[in-house]
XYZ file of C-alpha atoms in Angstrom:
305
model
C -9.911 7.012 -31.990
C -8.434 8.035 -28.632
C -9.796 11.115 -26.928
C -7.575 14.087 -26.337
C -6.784 15.140 -22.754
C -9.165 18.092 -22.918
C -12.002 15.874 -24.128
C -11.417 13.448 -21.253
C -11.633 16.270 -18.732
C -14.824 17.546 -20.376
C -16.354 14.091 -19.940
C -15.277 14.073 -16.289
C -16.966 17.412 -15.709
C -20.198 16.115 -17.214
C -20.206 13.264 -14.693
C -19.618 15.389 -11.594
C -20.993 18.559 -10.079
C -17.730 19.595 -8.404
C -16.645 21.555 -11.473
C -19.639 23.845 -10.951
C -18.269 25.013 -7.589
C -15.635 27.709 -7.097
C -12.179 26.311 -6.363
C -12.256 27.696 -2.828
C -15.423 25.694 -2.121
C -13.870 22.530 -3.531
C -10.838 23.121 -1.315
C -13.086 23.471 1.738
C -14.722 20.139 0.909
C -11.387 18.387 0.444
C -10.195 19.688 3.809
C -12.808 17.453 5.474
C -11.172 14.329 4.024
C -7.676 12.963 4.735
C -4.228 13.644 3.259
C -4.375 10.307 1.441
C -7.796 11.096 -0.047
C -6.629 14.507 -1.236
C -3.534 13.052 -2.900
C -5.670 10.501 -4.715
C -8.208 13.098 -5.837
C -5.431 15.339 -7.145
C -4.742 12.668 -9.778
C -8.271 12.779 -11.183
C -7.835 15.914 -13.271
C -5.827 19.118 -13.505
C -8.685 21.330 -12.348
C -9.179 19.207 -9.213
C -5.427 19.058 -8.583
C -5.291 22.833 -8.310
C -7.762 22.776 -5.417
C -6.165 19.699 -3.830
C -2.719 21.324 -3.746
C -3.892 24.627 -2.286
C -2.570 25.853 1.052
C -6.113 26.201 2.389
C -6.476 22.404 2.234
C -3.121 21.456 3.717
C -3.378 24.065 6.459
C -6.218 21.935 7.864
C -3.961 18.861 7.961
C -1.122 20.618 9.770
C -1.367 21.083 13.565
C -2.560 24.546 14.553
C 0.698 25.114 16.460
C 3.047 23.718 13.818
C 4.978 26.985 13.574
C 5.916 26.970 17.262
C 6.838 23.277 17.125
C 9.096 23.864 14.118
C 10.657 26.852 15.864
C 11.804 24.501 18.640
C 13.727 22.221 16.266
C 17.426 21.766 17.028
C 18.140 21.751 13.286
C 16.800 24.207 10.691
C 13.650 23.106 8.860
C 13.793 23.884 5.112
C 11.426 26.491 3.738
C 8.887 25.169 1.243
C 6.806 27.033 -1.350
C 3.616 25.252 -0.277
C 2.084 23.780 2.860
C 1.635 20.474 1.057
C 5.403 20.166 0.623
C 5.898 21.080 4.276
C 3.408 18.378 5.290
C 5.210 15.783 3.170
C 8.521 16.729 4.776
C 7.183 16.568 8.350
C 5.471 13.239 7.720
C 8.602 11.623 6.269
C 11.197 13.126 8.603
C 11.567 13.567 12.336
C 13.434 16.348 14.092
C 14.683 16.777 17.639
C 13.023 19.215 20.035
C 13.135 19.970 23.767
C 16.956 20.121 23.849
C 17.175 16.799 22.041
C 15.078 14.897 24.585
C 12.178 14.332 22.176
C 11.603 13.987 18.460
C 8.576 15.175 16.502
C 6.919 14.184 13.236
C 3.479 13.945 11.653
C 1.499 10.834 10.860
C 1.365 10.736 7.061
C -2.119 9.208 6.967
C -3.865 11.652 9.298
C -1.561 14.599 9.985
C -1.755 13.890 13.729
C 1.251 14.646 15.915
C 3.776 11.937 16.757
C 6.234 12.230 19.636
C 9.196 10.080 20.613
C 10.545 10.364 24.171
C 14.250 9.553 24.316
C 15.755 7.327 26.997
C 17.128 10.492 28.632
C 13.567 11.819 28.850
C 12.400 8.709 30.726
C 12.625 7.749 34.373
C 14.843 4.678 34.723
C 15.302 3.298 38.215
C 19.054 3.363 38.973
C 19.599 4.843 35.509
C 22.421 7.044 36.809
C 24.183 4.201 38.629
C 27.027 2.937 36.385
C 26.962 -0.530 37.962
C 23.424 -1.001 36.643
C 23.016 1.258 33.596
C 25.352 2.859 31.083
C 24.825 5.543 28.449
C 26.218 5.320 24.948
C 25.592 6.498 21.390
C 24.511 4.366 18.436
C 24.592 5.487 14.794
C 21.199 3.886 14.139
C 19.478 5.903 16.883
C 17.794 9.232 16.251
C 18.952 10.455 19.665
C 22.456 11.379 20.866
C 22.300 8.795 23.671
C 20.653 5.479 24.452
C 20.547 3.593 27.750
C 22.343 0.245 28.061
C 21.387 -2.168 30.830
C 24.412 -3.675 32.587
C 22.551 -5.733 35.178
C 19.477 -5.255 37.385
C 16.956 -7.307 39.260
C 14.394 -4.522 39.573
C 13.550 -3.107 36.126
C 11.350 -0.012 36.083
C 11.077 2.457 33.191
C 8.385 5.074 32.791
C 7.756 8.404 31.128
C 5.097 11.092 31.012
C 3.691 13.403 28.367
C 1.001 16.062 28.570
C -2.137 15.255 26.610
C -2.359 18.921 25.618
C 0.650 18.740 23.286
C -0.835 15.790 21.383
C -3.552 16.090 18.751
C -6.948 16.530 20.456
C -9.674 13.877 20.440
C -7.304 11.265 19.061
C -6.579 7.667 20.037
C -2.855 7.171 20.611
C -0.760 4.051 21.134
C 2.547 4.079 23.015
C 5.449 1.797 22.077
C 8.599 0.926 24.013
C 11.472 0.987 21.469
C 14.581 -1.059 22.232
C 17.143 -3.660 21.202
C 18.511 -6.779 22.868
C 22.255 -7.370 22.794
C 23.641 -10.747 21.767
C 24.564 -11.593 25.358
C 21.235 -10.450 26.830
C 19.859 -12.351 29.786
C 16.485 -12.698 31.480
C 14.156 -11.462 28.736
C 13.421 -14.690 26.872
C 11.878 -16.426 29.890
C 10.566 -13.600 32.075
C 7.565 -11.415 31.309
C 7.209 -7.654 31.761
C 4.262 -5.553 32.890
C 3.188 -2.598 30.737
C 0.567 0.115 31.034
C -0.627 3.480 29.739
C -2.800 5.665 31.928
C -3.211 8.943 33.761
C -0.373 9.850 36.102
C -1.371 9.411 39.737
C -4.177 6.993 38.884
C -3.498 3.270 39.200
C -3.598 1.584 35.795
C -4.268 -2.027 34.939
C -1.022 -3.741 34.015
C -0.806 -5.945 30.934
C 1.622 -8.836 30.480
C 4.209 -8.564 27.688
C 7.488 -10.062 26.522
C 10.498 -8.146 25.240
C 11.820 -11.218 23.442
C 9.989 -12.005 20.165
C 10.140 -15.779 20.786
C 10.037 -16.307 24.558
C 10.314 -19.674 26.244
C 7.948 -20.321 29.100
C 9.805 -21.519 32.190
C 7.824 -22.290 35.369
C 8.955 -20.357 38.411
C 10.147 -23.444 40.303
C 12.347 -24.431 37.324
C 14.009 -21.056 36.839
C 17.595 -20.687 37.991
C 19.669 -17.556 37.624
C 23.471 -17.645 37.471
C 23.445 -14.306 39.284
C 22.364 -13.542 42.822
C 20.752 -10.235 43.813
C 22.839 -8.321 46.344
C 21.773 -8.457 49.977
C 19.425 -7.196 51.380
C 17.484 -7.176 48.071
C 17.228 -10.984 48.060
C 14.936 -11.034 51.071
C 12.411 -8.708 49.431
C 12.758 -9.712 45.783
C 9.469 -11.618 45.646
C 7.544 -9.626 48.207
C 3.869 -9.042 47.230
C 4.415 -10.964 44.020
C 1.258 -12.030 42.192
C 0.735 -15.365 40.448
C 2.800 -16.143 37.383
C 0.762 -16.007 34.172
C -0.318 -19.335 32.739
C 0.915 -20.448 29.344
C -2.575 -19.926 27.954
C -2.733 -16.266 29.009
C -2.719 -13.572 26.357
C 0.664 -11.883 25.993
C 1.843 -8.888 24.017
C 4.845 -9.560 21.807
C 7.266 -7.118 20.157
C 7.526 -6.347 16.463
C 10.641 -5.567 14.455
C 10.521 -2.066 12.976
C 11.831 -0.988 9.590
C 14.636 0.924 11.334
C 15.988 -2.237 12.980
C 14.641 -1.590 16.488
C 11.996 -3.619 18.291
C 8.820 -1.996 19.539
C 6.508 -3.316 22.248
C 3.005 -1.913 22.595
C 2.403 -0.461 26.059
C -1.239 0.554 25.682
C -3.615 3.163 24.298
C -4.919 6.546 25.392
C -7.607 8.894 24.041
C -6.801 12.605 24.272
C -10.171 13.729 25.568
C -8.790 15.963 28.331
C -5.842 18.188 27.465
C -4.995 18.634 31.168
C -4.201 14.936 31.651
C -0.628 13.853 32.257
C -0.208 10.493 30.526
C 2.069 7.927 32.152
C 3.728 5.230 30.029
C 5.267 2.322 31.928
C 7.273 -0.883 31.373
C 8.558 -2.842 34.354
C 9.445 -6.061 36.136
C 9.380 -5.278 39.840
C 8.007 -8.614 41.046
C 10.153 -11.508 39.897
C 13.554 -10.387 41.167
C 15.131 -12.166 38.187
C 18.431 -11.072 36.692
C 18.255 -8.992 33.523
C 20.949 -7.530 31.300
C 21.689 -6.597 27.678
C 18.744 -4.246 27.046
C 19.305 -1.097 24.965
C 16.597 1.549 25.384
C 15.995 4.165 22.694
C 12.767 5.503 24.189
C 8.975 5.474 23.979
C 7.117 6.501 20.828
C 3.558 7.854 20.899
C 1.698 7.835 17.603
C -1.954 7.695 16.465
C -3.537 4.279 16.782
C -4.123 2.347 13.582
C -7.727 2.519 12.460
């Protein structure tokens, strides 16, 4: 004979001591777990669900300054009857802030802050020179504008973000988000240098490719159909280090669910809120022709555990 729902819950109470605690105490305990843990525990029984859904629990998962962040949204944020519903909304949707230069969301696993710096919020060498870079809009982008590379030989893109606006004591990873046009050139055979560090402090550069399936071409075999304009040619390879060997470890991009590629730039731990974090992607050594790159921006989100 199957047990009734009430009998099942009575058996659950006999096997746990949580039911002996006031709901407010249970809520305090749950607040020390994670959003995922709380959602799972809410399915155990109705009496535990009441504590798991309480605002006192979900207030701990929301950033302490979430009200001021929401107030800076360019679009109205819906009002929700509970903080849990607000958390779910913020972790499944992004909204533009800082006059549309950045987007904000929450990591659904941890509740940590996630920021996305648009191309307009980045420093792009010669980004305002129409011969080298153009600006356009794409329906698949979250931002009003993206940067489109016409042609350059010196590629340098970097951005900064204050550690104080990120979640404290958290490991973050930065990703360069982009697309390659069908007629792109120079990214399947040439490597980039990427780094994440403190602004004003020299960071170790890592080697990465923007093309998911690059072809290694030795320097003495590489020929470009384009020639850098004089007097750039004379200085194109000045102070250039050795080309990486085929056996070196490279970073490769991954295709995102939204159709963009992302390339990991590096990690940073928010131990000092006064730090200004610099995120960089560049090729300032090879002097090779590059074109057909579309830049959406740089995303900063908590590192995967």
